[in-house]
Coordinates of C-alpha atoms and ligand atoms in Angstrom, one line a residue:
X1 CA -11.5 -23.8 -74.7
X2 CA -8.7 -26.0 -74.0
X3 CA -7.5 -26.9 -70.3
X4 CA -4.5 -28.1 -69.4
X5 CA -2.4 -29.0 -66.4
X6 CA 0.9 -27.6 -65.5
X7 CA 3.5 -28.0 -62.8
X8 CA 4.8 -24.5 -62.7
X9 CA 4.1 -21.9 -60.1
X10 CA 2.2 -19.1 -60.7
X11 CA 5.4 -16.9 -60.8
X12 CA 6.7 -18.5 -63.8
X13 CA 3.9 -20.2 -65.6
X14 CA 3.6 -19.2 -69.3
X15 CA 0.0 -17.3 -69.4
X16 CA -1.1 -14.1 -70.2
X17 CA -3.0 -13.7 -66.9
X18 CA -2.8 -15.5 -63.6
X19 CA -5.8 -15.5 -61.2
X20 CA -5.7 -16.1 -57.6
X21 CA -8.6 -16.8 -55.6
X22 CA -9.4 -15.1 -52.5
X23 CA -11.7 -16.0 -49.6
X24 CA -13.8 -12.8 -48.0
X25 CA -12.9 -13.2 -44.0
X26 CA -15.2 -11.4 -42.3
X27 CA -14.7 -11.0 -38.1
X28 CA -18.6 -11.2 -37.6
X29 CA -21.6 -10.7 -39.2
X30 CA -21.8 -6.7 -39.4
X31 CA -18.1 -6.8 -40.9
X32 CA -18.0 -6.5 -44.5
X33 CA -14.7 -8.3 -44.7
X34 CA -11.6 -8.0 -46.6
X35 CA -10.1 -10.6 -49.2
X36 CA -7.3 -13.0 -47.7
X37 CA -4.6 -14.6 -49.7
X38 CA -4.3 -18.3 -49.0
X39 CA -1.3 -20.9 -49.2
X40 CA -3.3 -23.2 -50.8
X41 CA -4.6 -21.0 -53.5
X42 CA -1.0 -19.9 -54.2
X43 CA -1.5 -16.5 -53.2
X44 CA 0.8 -16.2 -50.3
X45 CA 3.9 -17.5 -52.5
X46 CA 3.0 -15.1 -55.2
X47 CA 2.5 -12.0 -52.7
X48 CA 6.0 -12.9 -51.4
X49 CA 7.4 -13.0 -54.8
X50 CA 6.0 -9.8 -55.8
X51 CA 7.1 -8.0 -52.4
X52 CA 3.9 -7.8 -50.9
X53 CA 2.0 -6.0 -53.9
X54 CA -1.2 -7.9 -53.8
X55 CA -1.6 -7.7 -50.1
X56 CA -1.0 -4.1 -50.1
X57 CA -3.3 -3.3 -52.6
X58 CA -6.0 -5.6 -50.9
X59 CA -5.6 -3.3 -48.1
X60 CA -5.0 -0.1 -50.0
X61 CA -8.4 -0.3 -52.6
X62 CA -10.1 -2.4 -50.1
X63 CA -10.6 -5.4 -51.8
X64 CA -13.2 -7.5 -49.9
X65 CA -13.2 -10.7 -51.8
X66 CA -17.1 -10.6 -52.3
X67 CA -18.4 -13.5 -54.7
X68 CA -16.8 -12.9 -58.3
X69 CA -15.6 -9.4 -57.7
X70 CA -12.1 -9.0 -59.1
X71 CA -9.0 -6.6 -58.9
X72 CA -6.8 -6.4 -61.9
X73 CA -3.1 -6.0 -60.8
X74 CA -0.3 -5.6 -63.5
X75 CA 3.3 -6.6 -62.5
X76 CA 5.1 -4.7 -64.9
X77 CA 7.5 -7.7 -65.7
X78 CA 7.8 -9.5 -62.2
X79 CA 5.6 -12.4 -63.4
X80 CA 5.8 -14.1 -66.7
X81 CA 2.3 -13.1 -67.0
X82 CA 1.3 -9.5 -67.4
X83 CA -1.2 -9.1 -64.6
X84 CA -2.7 -10.9 -61.5
X85 CA -6.3 -11.1 -61.4
X86 CA -7.7 -11.2 -57.7
X87 CA -11.0 -13.0 -57.5
X88 CA -13.2 -13.4 -54.9
X89 CA -14.9 -16.5 -53.4
X90 CA -17.1 -14.7 -50.9
X91 CA -17.4 -16.0 -47.4
X92 CA -16.1 -19.3 -46.8
X93 CA -19.7 -20.4 -45.0
X94 CA -21.6 -19.5 -48.2
X95 CA -19.3 -21.4 -50.3
X96 CA -21.4 -23.6 -53.1
X97 CA -20.0 -24.7 -56.6
X98 CA -22.3 -21.9 -57.7
X99 CA -19.8 -19.5 -56.5
X100 CA -17.3 -21.2 -58.7
X101 CA -20.0 -21.0 -61.8
X102 CA -20.1 -17.0 -61.2
X103 CA -16.4 -16.5 -60.7
X104 CA -15.6 -18.6 -63.9
X105 CA -18.0 -16.3 -65.4
X106 CA -16.0 -13.5 -64.2
X107 CA -12.9 -14.6 -65.1
X108 CA -13.9 -15.0 -68.7
X109 CA -15.0 -12.0 -69.2
X110 CA -12.0 -10.0 -67.6
X111 CA -10.0 -12.3 -69.6
X112 CA -11.7 -11.2 -72.6
X113 CA -11.6 -7.8 -72.0
X114 CA -7.9 -7.5 -71.4
X115 CA -7.4 -9.6 -74.3
X116 CA -5.5 -12.7 -72.4
X117 CA -5.4 -15.7 -74.5
X118 CA -4.4 -17.9 -71.5
X119 CA -5.2 -17.7 -68.1
X120 CA -3.4 -19.8 -65.3
X121 CA -4.3 -20.6 -61.5
X122 CA -4.4 -23.2 -59.1
X123 CA -7.2 -25.2 -57.8
X124 CA -6.4 -26.5 -54.1
X125 CA -6.4 -30.3 -53.7
X126 CA -8.4 -30.2 -50.6
X127 CA -12.2 -30.3 -50.1
X128 CA -13.5 -26.9 -49.3
X129 CA -16.7 -27.2 -47.2
X130 CA -17.1 -30.8 -48.2
X131 CA -16.7 -29.9 -52.2
X132 CA -14.1 -32.0 -53.9
X133 CA -11.6 -30.3 -56.1
X134 CA -13.4 -32.4 -59.1
X135 CA -16.8 -30.9 -58.2
X136 CA -15.3 -27.7 -57.8
X137 CA -13.3 -28.0 -61.2
X138 CA -16.5 -29.1 -62.9
X139 CA -18.7 -25.9 -62.0
X140 CA -15.6 -23.5 -62.8
X141 CA -15.4 -24.9 -66.2
X142 CA -19.0 -24.2 -66.3
X143 CA -18.5 -20.8 -65.5
X144 CA -15.5 -20.4 -68.0
X145 CA -17.8 -21.6 -70.7
X146 CA -21.2 -20.0 -69.9
X147 CA -19.7 -16.9 -69.1
X148 CA -18.4 -16.4 -72.6
X149 CA -21.8 -17.3 -74.2
X150 CA -23.3 -14.9 -76.7
X151 CA -25.8 -14.9 -79.3
X152 CA -24.5 -13.3 -82.1
X153 CA -25.4 -15.1 -85.3
X154 CA -27.2 -12.5 -86.5
X155 CA -25.1 -9.5 -86.1
X156 CA -22.6 -7.9 -88.5
X157 CA -19.3 -9.8 -88.5
X158 CA -17.3 -6.7 -88.0
X159 CA -19.1 -5.7 -85.0
X160 CA -18.3 -9.2 -83.0
X161 CA -15.7 -8.9 -80.4
X162 CA -13.9 -12.2 -80.6
X163 CA -13.3 -13.9 -77.5
X164 CA -9.5 -14.3 -76.8
X165 CA -9.8 -16.4 -73.9
X166 CA -9.2 -19.9 -75.1
X167 CA -6.6 -21.8 -72.8
X168 CA -7.1 -22.3 -69.2
X169 CA -4.1 -23.8 -67.4
X170 CA -4.4 -25.4 -63.7
X171 CA -1.2 -25.5 -61.9
X172 CA -0.8 -28.6 -59.7
X173 CA 1.4 -28.5 -56.8
X174 CA 3.0 -32.1 -56.7
X175 CA 1.4 -35.4 -58.0
X176 CA -0.1 -36.0 -61.5
X177 CA -3.3 -34.5 -62.4
X178 CA -5.5 -36.9 -61.1
X179 CA -7.9 -38.7 -64.0
X180 CA -11.1 -37.7 -61.9
X181 CA -10.1 -33.9 -62.8
X182 CA -9.9 -34.9 -66.4
X183 CA -13.2 -36.3 -66.1
X184 CA -14.7 -33.1 -64.2
X185 CA -13.3 -30.9 -67.0
X186 CA -14.9 -33.0 -69.5
X187 CA -18.3 -33.3 -67.9
X188 CA -18.2 -29.5 -67.3
X189 CA -17.1 -29.0 -70.6
X190 CA -20.0 -31.7 -72.2
X191 CA -22.9 -29.8 -69.7
X192 CA -22.2 -26.2 -70.5
X193 CA -21.9 -27.0 -74.2
X194 CA -25.1 -28.6 -73.9
X195 CA -26.8 -25.6 -72.2
X196 CA -25.3 -23.4 -74.8
X197 CA -27.0 -25.3 -77.6
X198 CA -30.5 -24.9 -75.7
X199 CA -30.0 -21.3 -75.7
X200 CA -28.9 -20.8 -79.3
X201 CA -31.9 -22.8 -80.0
X202 CA -34.2 -20.9 -77.8
X203 CA -32.7 -17.7 -79.0
X204 CA -33.1 -18.4 -82.7
X205 CA -36.0 -16.7 -84.2
X206 CA -39.0 -18.9 -85.2
X207 CA -38.6 -18.5 -88.7
X208 CA -35.4 -20.1 -88.7
X209 CA -36.5 -22.7 -86.2
X210 CA -39.5 -24.4 -87.7
X211 CA -40.4 -27.9 -86.5
X212 CA -38.6 -29.0 -89.8
X213 CA -35.1 -27.1 -88.7
X214 CA -35.7 -28.3 -85.2
X215 CA -36.3 -31.9 -86.1
X216 CA -33.2 -32.0 -88.6
X217 CA -31.3 -30.4 -85.8
X218 CA -32.4 -33.5 -83.3
X219 CA -31.9 -35.9 -85.8
X220 CA -28.2 -34.3 -86.7
X221 CA -27.3 -34.2 -83.2
X222 CA -28.7 -37.9 -82.6
X223 CA -26.7 -39.4 -85.5
X224 CA -23.4 -37.4 -84.3
X225 CA -24.0 -39.1 -80.7
X226 CA -24.7 -42.5 -81.9
X227 CA -28.4 -42.6 -81.1
X228 CA -31.3 -44.0 -82.8
X229 CA -33.4 -41.0 -84.0
X230 CA -36.9 -41.4 -85.4
X231 CA -38.8 -38.6 -86.9
X232 CA -42.7 -39.0 -87.9
X233 CA -44.2 -36.3 -90.5
X234 CA -47.8 -35.5 -90.8
X235 CA -48.9 -38.5 -92.6
X236 CA -47.4 -40.7 -89.7
X237 CA -48.7 -38.5 -86.9
X238 CA -52.2 -39.0 -88.7
X239 CA -51.7 -42.9 -88.9
X240 CA -50.8 -42.7 -85.1
X241 CA -53.9 -41.0 -84.3
X242 CA -52.5 -38.0 -82.3
X243 CA -55.8 -35.9 -82.5
X244 CA -54.6 -33.1 -80.1
X245 CA -51.2 -32.4 -81.4
X246 CA -52.9 -32.5 -85.0
X247 CA -55.3 -30.0 -83.5
X248 CA -52.8 -27.7 -83.0
X249 CA -50.8 -28.1 -86.0
X250 CA -53.8 -27.5 -87.9
X251 CA -53.4 -24.0 -88.3
X252 CA -50.1 -24.0 -89.7
X253 CA -48.2 -23.9 -93.0
X254 CA -45.2 -25.7 -91.3
X255 CA -45.3 -29.5 -91.2
X256 CA -45.5 -30.7 -87.6
X257 CA -42.9 -33.4 -86.7
X258 CA -42.6 -35.6 -83.6
X259 CA -39.2 -36.7 -82.8
X260 CA -38.1 -40.1 -80.8
X261 CA -34.4 -40.2 -80.0
X262 CA -33.3 -43.2 -77.8
X263 CA -30.3 -44.2 -75.5
X264 CA -29.6 -47.8 -74.4
X265 CA -26.9 -48.5 -71.9
X266 CA -24.3 -51.5 -72.3
X267 CA -25.9 -53.9 -70.3
X268 CA -29.0 -54.2 -68.5
X269 CA -30.5 -50.7 -67.7
X270 CA -31.0 -50.0 -64.2
X271 CA -34.5 -48.1 -65.1
X272 CA -36.2 -46.8 -68.2
X273 CA -36.7 -43.2 -68.1
X274 CA -38.7 -41.2 -70.7
X275 CA -38.6 -37.7 -71.4
X276 CA -41.2 -35.5 -73.0
X277 CA -40.5 -31.9 -74.5
X278 CA -42.8 -29.3 -75.8
X279 CA -41.5 -28.1 -79.4
X280 CA -44.4 -25.3 -79.9
X281 CA -41.7 -23.0 -82.4
X282 CA -44.0 -20.3 -82.2
X283 CA -46.9 -19.6 -79.9
X284 CA -49.1 -16.8 -81.4
X285 CA -51.9 -18.2 -78.8
X286 CA -53.9 -19.3 -82.3
X287 CA -57.5 -17.5 -82.3
X288 CA -57.1 -16.5 -78.6
X289 CA -54.6 -14.8 -80.0
X290 CA -52.0 -13.4 -77.4
X291 CA -51.4 -9.4 -76.9
X292 CA -48.2 -8.2 -78.7
X293 CA -46.3 -7.8 -75.2
X294 CA -47.0 -11.6 -74.7
X295 CA -46.2 -12.8 -78.2
X296 CA -42.9 -11.5 -78.6
X297 CA -40.9 -13.9 -76.8
X298 CA -42.9 -17.0 -77.9
X299 CA -40.1 -18.4 -79.9
X300 CA -39.1 -19.5 -76.6
X301 CA -41.9 -22.1 -76.5
X302 CA -39.5 -24.9 -77.6
X303 CA -37.3 -24.9 -74.8
X304 CA -38.4 -28.0 -73.4
X305 CA -37.7 -30.1 -76.9
X306 CA -34.2 -28.2 -77.0
X307 CA -34.1 -29.4 -73.5
X308 CA -34.4 -33.0 -74.4
X309 CA -32.2 -33.1 -77.5
X310 CA -29.3 -31.4 -75.2
X311 CA -30.1 -34.4 -72.2
X312 CA -29.5 -36.8 -75.1
X313 CA -26.4 -35.3 -76.2
X314 CA -25.0 -35.4 -72.6
X315 CA -26.5 -39.0 -71.9
X316 CA -24.8 -40.3 -75.0
X317 CA -21.4 -38.7 -73.4
X318 CA -21.7 -39.9 -70.0
X319 CA -23.1 -43.1 -70.7
X320 CA -25.4 -43.9 -67.5
X321 CA -26.7 -47.1 -67.1
X322 CA -30.1 -46.0 -67.6
X323 CA -32.4 -46.3 -70.5
X324 CA -33.6 -43.0 -72.0
X325 CA -36.1 -42.1 -74.6
X326 CA -37.1 -38.6 -75.6
X327 CA -40.2 -37.7 -77.5
X328 CA -40.5 -34.3 -78.7
X329 CA -44.1 -33.1 -80.5
X330 CA -43.1 -29.9 -82.8
X331 CA -45.4 -27.3 -84.2
X332 CA -46.1 -23.8 -84.2
X333 CA -49.5 -22.5 -82.9
X334 CA -50.7 -20.2 -85.7
X335 CA -54.0 -18.6 -86.8
X336 CA -55.1 -20.1 -90.4
X337 CA -58.5 -20.5 -91.8
X338 CA -58.0 -24.4 -91.1
X339 CA -57.0 -23.7 -87.4
X340 CA -59.1 -25.1 -84.7
X341 CA -61.3 -22.1 -83.0
X342 CA -62.6 -22.4 -79.1
X343 CA -65.2 -24.8 -78.7
X344 CA -64.4 -27.6 -81.0
X345 CA -63.9 -30.7 -79.5
X346 CA -60.9 -33.0 -80.5
X347 CA -60.1 -36.8 -80.0
X348 CA -56.7 -37.8 -78.4
X349 CA -54.4 -40.7 -79.1
X350 CA -56.1 -42.2 -76.1
X351 CA -59.5 -42.0 -76.8
X352 CA -60.7 -39.1 -74.6
X353 CA -62.0 -36.2 -76.3
X354 CA -60.8 -32.6 -75.3
X355 CA -63.0 -29.5 -75.3
X356 CA -60.6 -26.6 -76.8
X357 CA -61.9 -23.8 -74.1
X358 CA -58.6 -22.0 -75.4
X359 CA -56.6 -22.4 -78.4
X360 CA -53.5 -20.7 -76.3
X361 CA -53.4 -23.6 -73.8
X362 CA -52.0 -25.7 -76.8
X363 CA -48.9 -27.0 -74.9
X364 CA -50.8 -29.5 -73.0
X365 CA -52.5 -30.6 -76.3
X366 CA -49.1 -31.7 -78.0
X367 CA -47.8 -33.0 -74.7
X368 CA -50.9 -35.2 -73.9
X369 CA -50.5 -37.2 -77.1
X370 CA -46.9 -37.6 -76.7
X371 CA -47.0 -38.7 -73.0
X372 CA -49.4 -41.3 -74.5
X373 CA -46.8 -42.5 -76.6
X374 CA -44.1 -42.5 -73.9
X375 CA -46.4 -44.2 -71.5
X376 CA -47.3 -47.2 -74.1
X377 CA -43.4 -48.0 -74.2
X378 CA -44.2 -48.5 -70.3
X379 CA -40.9 -46.8 -68.8
X380 CA -40.4 -46.6 -65.1
X381 CA -40.7 -42.7 -64.9
X382 CA -41.9 -40.1 -67.3
X383 CA -40.4 -36.8 -66.9
X384 CA -41.9 -34.0 -69.1
X385 CA -40.8 -30.2 -69.8
X386 CA -42.4 -27.6 -70.9
X387 CA -42.9 -23.6 -71.3
X388 CA -46.4 -24.5 -70.2
X389 CA -48.2 -21.7 -68.3
X390 CA -47.3 -18.1 -67.6
X391 CA -48.9 -18.3 -64.4
X392 CA -46.1 -19.9 -62.9
X393 CA -44.7 -16.4 -62.9
X394 CA -47.4 -15.6 -60.4
X395 CA -46.6 -18.5 -58.4
X396 CA -43.0 -18.5 -58.1
X397 CA -41.6 -15.5 -59.9
X398 CA -38.9 -15.1 -62.6
X399 CA -36.3 -17.9 -61.8
X400 CA -38.2 -20.9 -60.6
X401 CA -39.1 -24.0 -62.2
X402 CA -42.5 -25.5 -61.0
X403 CA -42.3 -29.2 -60.4
X404 CA -45.6 -31.2 -60.2
X405 CA -46.0 -35.1 -60.1
X406 CA -47.5 -38.2 -59.2
X407 CA -44.6 -39.8 -57.3
X408 CA -43.2 -37.9 -54.4
X409 CA -40.3 -39.9 -54.2
X410 CA -39.6 -38.7 -57.9
X411 CA -40.1 -35.1 -57.0
X412 CA -38.3 -35.1 -53.7
X413 CA -35.2 -36.4 -55.6
X414 CA -35.5 -33.7 -58.3
X415 CA -35.8 -30.8 -55.9
X416 CA -32.5 -32.2 -54.2
X417 CA -30.7 -32.4 -56.8
X418 CA -32.0 -28.7 -58.1
X419 CA -30.9 -27.5 -55.1
X420 CA -27.5 -29.1 -55.4
X421 CA -27.1 -27.6 -59.2
X422 CA -28.5 -24.3 -57.9
X423 CA -31.3 -24.3 -60.3
X424 CA -34.0 -22.9 -58.4
X425 CA -37.5 -25.5 -58.3
X426 CA -40.2 -25.9 -56.2
X427 CA -43.2 -28.0 -56.0
X428 CA -47.0 -27.0 -56.8
X429 CA -49.6 -29.8 -55.7
X430 CA -51.5 -31.6 -57.9
X431 CA -54.7 -30.5 -56.3
X432 CA -57.5 -33.0 -57.2
X433 CA -59.9 -30.1 -55.8
X434 CA -59.1 -28.4 -59.2
X435 CA -59.6 -31.3 -61.4
X436 CA -63.5 -31.1 -61.5
X437 CA -63.0 -27.8 -63.9
X438 CA -61.6 -30.0 -66.3
X439 CA -64.2 -32.6 -66.5
X440 CA -67.4 -30.8 -66.1
X441 CA -67.7 -29.9 -69.7
X442 CA -69.7 -31.5 -72.8
X443 CA -66.3 -33.8 -73.4
X444 CA -64.2 -35.9 -71.4
X445 CA -61.9 -33.1 -70.6
X446 CA -61.5 -29.3 -71.5
X447 CA -58.1 -27.9 -72.0
X448 CA -58.7 -25.0 -69.2
X449 CA -59.8 -25.3 -65.8
X450 CA -61.8 -23.0 -63.7
X451 CA -59.4 -21.8 -60.9
X452 CA -56.7 -19.3 -61.4
X453 CA -54.0 -21.7 -60.6
X454 CA -52.7 -22.2 -64.0
X455 CA -49.9 -24.0 -63.5
X456 CA -51.4 -26.5 -61.3
X457 CA -54.5 -27.5 -63.9
X458 CA -51.7 -27.7 -66.6
X459 CA -50.3 -30.5 -64.6
X460 CA -53.5 -31.8 -63.9
X461 CA -54.6 -32.2 -67.6
X462 CA -51.3 -33.8 -68.5
X463 CA -51.8 -36.3 -65.5
X464 CA -54.9 -37.5 -67.6
X465 CA -52.5 -39.3 -70.1
X466 CA -49.6 -40.7 -68.0
X467 CA -52.0 -43.4 -66.9
X468 CA -50.1 -45.3 -63.4
X469 CA -46.7 -44.2 -64.7
X470 CA -44.7 -42.4 -62.2
X471 CA -44.5 -39.4 -63.9
X472 CA -43.0 -35.4 -63.3
X473 CA -43.8 -32.6 -65.0
X474 CA -41.6 -29.2 -65.0
X475 CA -42.9 -25.9 -66.2
X476 CA -40.3 -23.9 -67.4
X477 CA -42.2 -21.1 -68.9
X478 CA -40.0 -18.6 -66.7
X479 CA -37.2 -20.1 -65.8
X480 CA -36.0 -21.0 -69.6
X481 CA -36.1 -17.5 -70.5
X482 CA -34.7 -14.6 -68.6
X483 CA -35.3 -10.7 -69.7
X484 CA -32.3 -9.9 -67.4
X485 CA -28.9 -10.6 -67.5
X486 CA -27.6 -13.0 -64.8
X487 CA -24.5 -13.9 -63.2
X488 CA -23.4 -16.4 -66.3
X489 CA -26.5 -16.0 -68.4
X490 CA -27.2 -13.3 -70.7
X491 CA -30.9 -12.1 -71.7
X492 CA -32.7 -14.8 -73.8
X493 CA -32.8 -18.5 -73.4
X494 CA -31.3 -19.9 -70.2
X495 CA -30.6 -23.4 -70.5
X496 CA -31.7 -24.1 -67.2
X497 CA -33.0 -27.6 -65.8
X498 CA -30.3 -29.3 -68.0
X499 CA -27.6 -29.8 -65.0
X500 CA -30.2 -30.7 -62.8
X501 CA -32.1 -33.8 -65.0
X502 CA -28.5 -34.7 -65.9
X503 CA -27.7 -35.1 -62.1
X504 CA -31.1 -36.9 -61.5
X505 CA -30.9 -39.3 -64.6
X506 CA -27.3 -40.4 -64.3
X507 CA -28.1 -40.9 -60.6
X508 CA -31.4 -43.1 -61.0
Ligands
BES1 N1 -46.4 -20.9 -74.3 C1 -47.4 -20.2 -73.4 C2 -46.6 -20.2 -71.7 C3 -45.7 -19.3 -71.5 C4 -46.2 -18.0 -70.9 C5 -44.5 -19.4 -71.5 C6 -45.1 -17.1 -70.8 C7 -43.2 -18.6 -71.6 C8 -43.8 -17.3 -71.2 C9 -48.6 -21.4 -73.2 O1 -48.5 -21.9 -74.4 C10 -49.9 -20.6 -72.8 O2 -50.1 -19.6 -73.9 N2 -50.3 -20.7 -71.9 C11 -51.3 -19.8 -71.6 C12 -52.3 -20.8 -70.6 C13 -53.5 -20.2 -70.2 C14 -54.5 -20.2 -71.5 C15 -54.2 -21.6 -69.2 C16 -51.0 -18.9 -70.7 O3 -50.0 -18.7 -70.0 O4 -51.6 -17.5 -70.5
MN2 MN1 -50.2 -20.8 -75.4
ZN3 ZN1 -47.6 -22.3 -75.5

């Protein structure tokens, strides 16, 4: 998508579609409200030019201006564009940048529907509820791009409707387009493309997203972004004594890979951050086989690793003054004569022995060794991300990411950033009361606890491998995938937490 600035008015701008954003004005809390045109959004001037057509339609057809609703109005030659699209911003009191992501997605879908190539509109210069124009433009751009996301690689080409919307034009009254706005557009584009990348990786069937393919993709992206990237193969993983990782990989025909991408800023880094992402390219459960209905979506089990790769791509472009290393263990979890069975005991890289109670609790095994590798490099912070436990569904439902960690400041920072990015997150406790369940077996640790709080136990297990390092664990088992289409997210991989982690890392 191309973004340009124009000094034309909405009446004369050369575009296929004009967008006018309208607030929903309500008299009191029971009032359903009505859309209002505003001077700053160009609505009033355009309405005048059209002889009051817009305000008449708003009243006659009761267009309320609720968030991301729209009304298409053809202007029969009275504007350069064929039509005007009124889009609701909802109530001003409830406005956040998230509203603009939804609005952006709505505009993209209408523009593609009416086969508009170019869309023009005004982003008013003032702050809205404390949100600067650059913040708002960034969110709108994300909405434009994410709203157009479809995963169609496996469809017959002739059944695919190509997207027409290619040009977004911001009409600016007076003043030259500020560099800040251009930066916001670039940032929004970078982030949205990275989210699309995660969705693509997650949506790709495991047959086409093996550890080999995923690691090659990581290497390709790192190379493009001028980041250093190392890929360990089976032999190296054995030499490095990653016993828990190997235990999971044993049942596979596909060679495991361990990927390390690193970014170093110019000058002295403000801090050093390690990211660790679960890269299980398919999780059958192993001998603790998953029932079919639970297995079906398990190509999503590498979402943590895909998120790490996407973040490194963003970081390479935004160039924050922090050092960032990403570590990604990649394997599938399969059944085979060589696969581990429940009751087996394996030795971790850090020397601890682990009794495999369930071969389906494989994520914590591969992450444990990856966390050891990360911790040995003495970073200031470790952040791991993983589709670790289905139990997060019962704790927090379909859309929340569970956050656990040994450093409350880091957790608080994440939750604040998540709120600002509208990516739901909630903290769960690393309740030490449940730790006993992990240690009372015949090895140092069991990979399963006694309590029903699977998500907490997952965190407690991982905690054993980070030592004293400040660390946070993000369980994205539910939030990384959606069965239901949402505002700017179709069914499948969501790419969630990319925005929040970008905000967190660039502010550290
Ligand atoms: N990959 C799954 C977790 C998962 C479940 C991700 C649903 C996405 C959607 C993980 O490896 C797993 O199997 N976890 C077990 C943990 C249990 C054995 C403690 C689970 O959720 O049942
Ligand atoms: Mn599993
Ligand atoms: Zn898994």
